[in-house]
Coordinates of C-alpha atoms in Angstrom, one line a residue:
M1 CA -37.8 -6.4 73.9
K2 CA -36.9 -7.6 77.4
K3 CA -34.7 -5.4 79.5
P4 CA -31.2 -6.9 80.2
Q5 CA -30.9 -8.0 83.8
I6 CA -27.9 -7.8 86.1
K7 CA -28.0 -9.4 89.5
Y8 CA -25.3 -8.7 92.2
Y9 CA -24.1 -10.9 95.1
G10 CA -21.4 -10.5 97.6
D11 CA -19.7 -8.1 100.0
L12 CA -16.8 -6.6 98.1
K13 CA -18.3 -3.2 98.0
G14 CA -17.4 -2.8 101.7
V15 CA -13.8 -4.0 101.4
S16 CA -10.7 -2.0 100.9
P17 CA -8.8 -2.4 97.6
R18 CA -6.7 -5.6 97.3
P19 CA -5.6 -8.1 94.7
L20 CA -8.5 -10.1 93.2
V21 CA -9.0 -13.1 91.0
L22 CA -11.8 -13.5 88.5
G23 CA -13.9 -16.6 87.9
I24 CA -16.2 -16.7 84.8
D25 CA -19.0 -19.0 83.9
Q26 CA -19.6 -18.2 80.2
S27 CA -23.3 -18.7 79.4
Y28 CA -25.7 -17.0 77.1
S29 CA -28.6 -17.6 79.5
G30 CA -26.7 -16.0 82.4
F31 CA -23.1 -14.8 82.0
A32 CA -21.6 -14.9 85.4
M33 CA -18.4 -13.2 86.9
T34 CA -17.0 -13.5 90.4
F35 CA -14.2 -11.2 91.6
M36 CA -12.7 -12.6 94.8
A37 CA -9.9 -11.5 97.2
K38 CA -6.9 -13.6 96.3
D39 CA -5.6 -13.9 99.9
G40 CA -7.2 -13.7 103.4
E41 CA -11.0 -13.8 103.8
P42 CA -12.8 -14.8 100.5
H43 CA -14.6 -11.5 100.1
F44 CA -16.2 -11.4 96.7
S45 CA -18.6 -9.7 94.3
S46 CA -20.5 -11.8 91.8
Y47 CA -22.6 -10.6 88.8
V48 CA -24.9 -12.4 86.4
Y49 CA -26.0 -10.8 83.2
K50 CA -28.9 -12.0 81.1
A51 CA -28.5 -10.4 77.7
D52 CA -31.3 -10.1 75.2
G53 CA -31.1 -10.2 71.4
S54 CA -29.2 -12.8 69.4
G55 CA -26.1 -13.3 67.3
V56 CA -23.3 -10.7 67.2
D57 CA -25.6 -8.1 68.9
R58 CA -25.9 -10.3 71.9
L59 CA -22.1 -11.0 71.9
L60 CA -21.4 -7.3 71.9
K61 CA -23.8 -6.7 74.8
I62 CA -22.0 -9.4 76.9
Q63 CA -18.6 -7.9 75.9
D64 CA -19.8 -4.5 77.0
F65 CA -21.0 -6.0 80.3
I66 CA -17.5 -7.6 80.9
T67 CA -15.7 -4.4 80.0
S68 CA -17.9 -2.1 82.1
T69 CA -17.7 -4.4 85.1
V70 CA -14.0 -4.8 84.9
L71 CA -13.6 -1.0 84.6
E72 CA -15.9 -0.5 87.7
I73 CA -13.7 -2.9 89.7
K74 CA -10.5 -1.2 88.6
G75 CA -12.0 2.2 89.3
R76 CA -12.5 1.2 92.9
G77 CA -8.7 0.6 93.2
F78 CA -8.7 -3.2 92.9
T79 CA -6.3 -5.1 90.7
V80 CA -7.1 -8.4 89.1
V81 CA -4.1 -10.7 89.2
D82 CA -5.4 -14.0 87.8
S83 CA -8.5 -15.4 86.1
G84 CA -10.2 -18.6 85.1
L85 CA -13.2 -19.6 83.1
E86 CA -15.2 -22.8 82.6
G87 CA -14.1 -24.7 79.6
Y88 CA -16.4 -26.1 76.9
A89 CA -18.8 -29.0 77.5
Y90 CA -17.8 -31.0 74.5
G91 CA -20.7 -32.5 72.6
A92 CA -23.1 -29.8 73.7
Q93 CA -25.7 -28.5 71.4
M94 CA -24.9 -25.2 69.7
A95 CA -21.2 -25.7 70.1
H96 CA -20.4 -23.0 67.5
M97 CA -22.2 -20.4 69.7
A98 CA -20.2 -21.5 72.7
G99 CA -17.0 -21.2 70.7
E100 CA -17.9 -17.7 69.6
L101 CA -18.7 -16.6 73.2
G102 CA -15.5 -18.2 74.5
G103 CA -13.3 -16.5 71.9
M104 CA -14.9 -13.2 72.7
V105 CA -14.2 -13.6 76.4
K106 CA -10.6 -14.6 75.9
T107 CA -9.8 -11.6 73.6
T108 CA -11.6 -9.2 76.0
L109 CA -9.6 -10.5 79.0
R110 CA -6.4 -10.2 76.9
K111 CA -7.1 -6.5 76.3
E112 CA -8.3 -5.6 79.8
F113 CA -5.6 -7.3 82.0
T114 CA -1.9 -7.9 82.4
G115 CA 0.0 -10.9 83.9
D116 CA -1.7 -14.1 84.7
A117 CA -5.2 -12.6 84.4
T118 CA -4.5 -12.0 80.7
Y119 CA -4.6 -15.8 79.8
P120 CA -7.2 -17.4 82.0
L121 CA -7.1 -20.9 83.4
I122 CA -9.5 -23.0 81.2
I123 CA -11.2 -25.3 83.7
P124 CA -13.1 -28.3 82.5
P125 CA -16.7 -28.5 83.9
A126 CA -15.9 -31.9 85.5
M127 CA -13.1 -30.3 87.5
V128 CA -15.4 -27.5 88.8
K129 CA -17.9 -30.1 90.0
K130 CA -15.2 -32.3 91.6
Y131 CA -13.7 -29.3 93.4
V132 CA -17.1 -28.4 95.0
T133 CA -18.7 -31.9 95.5
G134 CA -15.8 -34.4 95.4
K135 CA -17.3 -36.0 92.3
G136 CA -16.8 -35.0 88.7
T137 CA -19.8 -36.7 87.1
G138 CA -23.5 -37.2 87.8
I139 CA -23.8 -33.8 89.6
Q140 CA -26.9 -31.8 89.0
K141 CA -27.1 -28.0 89.1
N142 CA -29.1 -28.0 92.3
Q143 CA -26.5 -30.2 94.0
M144 CA -23.8 -27.6 93.2
L145 CA -26.0 -24.9 94.7
L146 CA -26.6 -26.9 97.8
Q147 CA -23.0 -28.0 98.2
I148 CA -21.7 -24.4 97.9
F149 CA -24.1 -23.4 100.6
I150 CA -23.1 -26.3 102.9
K151 CA -19.3 -25.8 102.3
Y152 CA -18.9 -22.1 102.0
S153 CA -22.1 -20.7 103.6
E154 CA -22.9 -18.8 100.4
Q155 CA -26.4 -18.9 99.1
F156 CA -27.0 -18.4 95.4
D157 CA -30.2 -18.8 93.3
D158 CA -28.4 -19.0 90.0
D159 CA -26.2 -22.0 89.0
N160 CA -24.1 -19.8 86.7
V161 CA -23.1 -17.5 89.6
A162 CA -22.4 -20.6 91.7
D163 CA -20.0 -21.9 89.1
S164 CA -18.2 -18.6 88.7
Y165 CA -17.8 -18.4 92.5
A166 CA -16.4 -21.9 92.6
I167 CA -14.0 -21.0 89.7
A168 CA -12.8 -17.9 91.6
R169 CA -12.0 -20.0 94.6
M170 CA -10.1 -22.4 92.4
V171 CA -8.1 -19.7 90.8
S172 CA -7.3 -18.2 94.2
G173 CA -5.8 -21.5 95.2
R174 CA -8.1 -22.1 98.1
A175 CA -8.1 -25.8 99.1
S176 CA -8.3 -27.6 102.5
L177 CA -9.9 -31.0 101.5
A178 CA -7.9 -33.7 99.7
Y179 CA -10.1 -33.7 96.6
E180 CA -9.8 -29.9 96.3
K181 CA -6.0 -30.1 96.5
E182 CA -6.1 -32.9 93.9
V183 CA -8.0 -30.8 91.5
L184 CA -5.8 -27.8 91.9
K185 CA -2.7 -29.9 91.5
K186 CA -4.0 -31.1 88.1
L187 CA -4.8 -27.5 87.1
S188 CA -1.2 -26.5 87.7
D189 CA -0.4 -28.3 84.4
P190 CA 0.4 -25.5 81.8
K191 CA -2.0 -27.1 79.3
F192 CA -4.9 -25.5 81.2
R193 CA -3.7 -22.0 80.4
E194 CA -3.4 -20.9 76.8
K195 CA -0.3 -18.8 77.5
P196 CA 2.3 -18.4 74.7
A197 CA 6.1 -18.6 75.5
Y198 CA 6.2 -14.8 74.8
T199 CA 3.8 -12.0 75.3
E200 CA 3.0 -9.7 72.4
T201 CA 1.6 -6.2 73.0
I202 CA -1.7 -5.5 71.3

């Protein structure tokens, strides 16, 4: 059995506690999370976890990874004030597996956080691509990696981490270019956040 792998990127370990946002790229092949400072310099910590196994056992391992990483961030004095995750790629193969993973992620965030972080922004993949590259279609994974390096001077060797980093920037509200602002304006529509009119304690 292969040993689960966790890779780490970023500089948040040397930063004093402050409000963070969380970006998630939910993938079985590499589940990625980026915690980023909401305001000021975009200090961040990114993690990608490659779980082994299959079925519910694999889901539980990913859930344990999410929970332990969140607890580690909280234990260092940080607070997570908002979150977002990449939505489903409709028509993709194994859609039922994606649905199981997505449901597990949402319920885990619901239990771990309060406020806006409790109900993440659900960001369509095309919006992630447009925010980074200016185009929502026809963008390959290597183009995302390259564009993130060009725009933000951050070098990643994993496309899942790159997407989670972009999502964290989106959730933090960072935008200077016209197409970035256009994407964030669309995301302000309440339909992108599955938040009920009331909050029930669980």
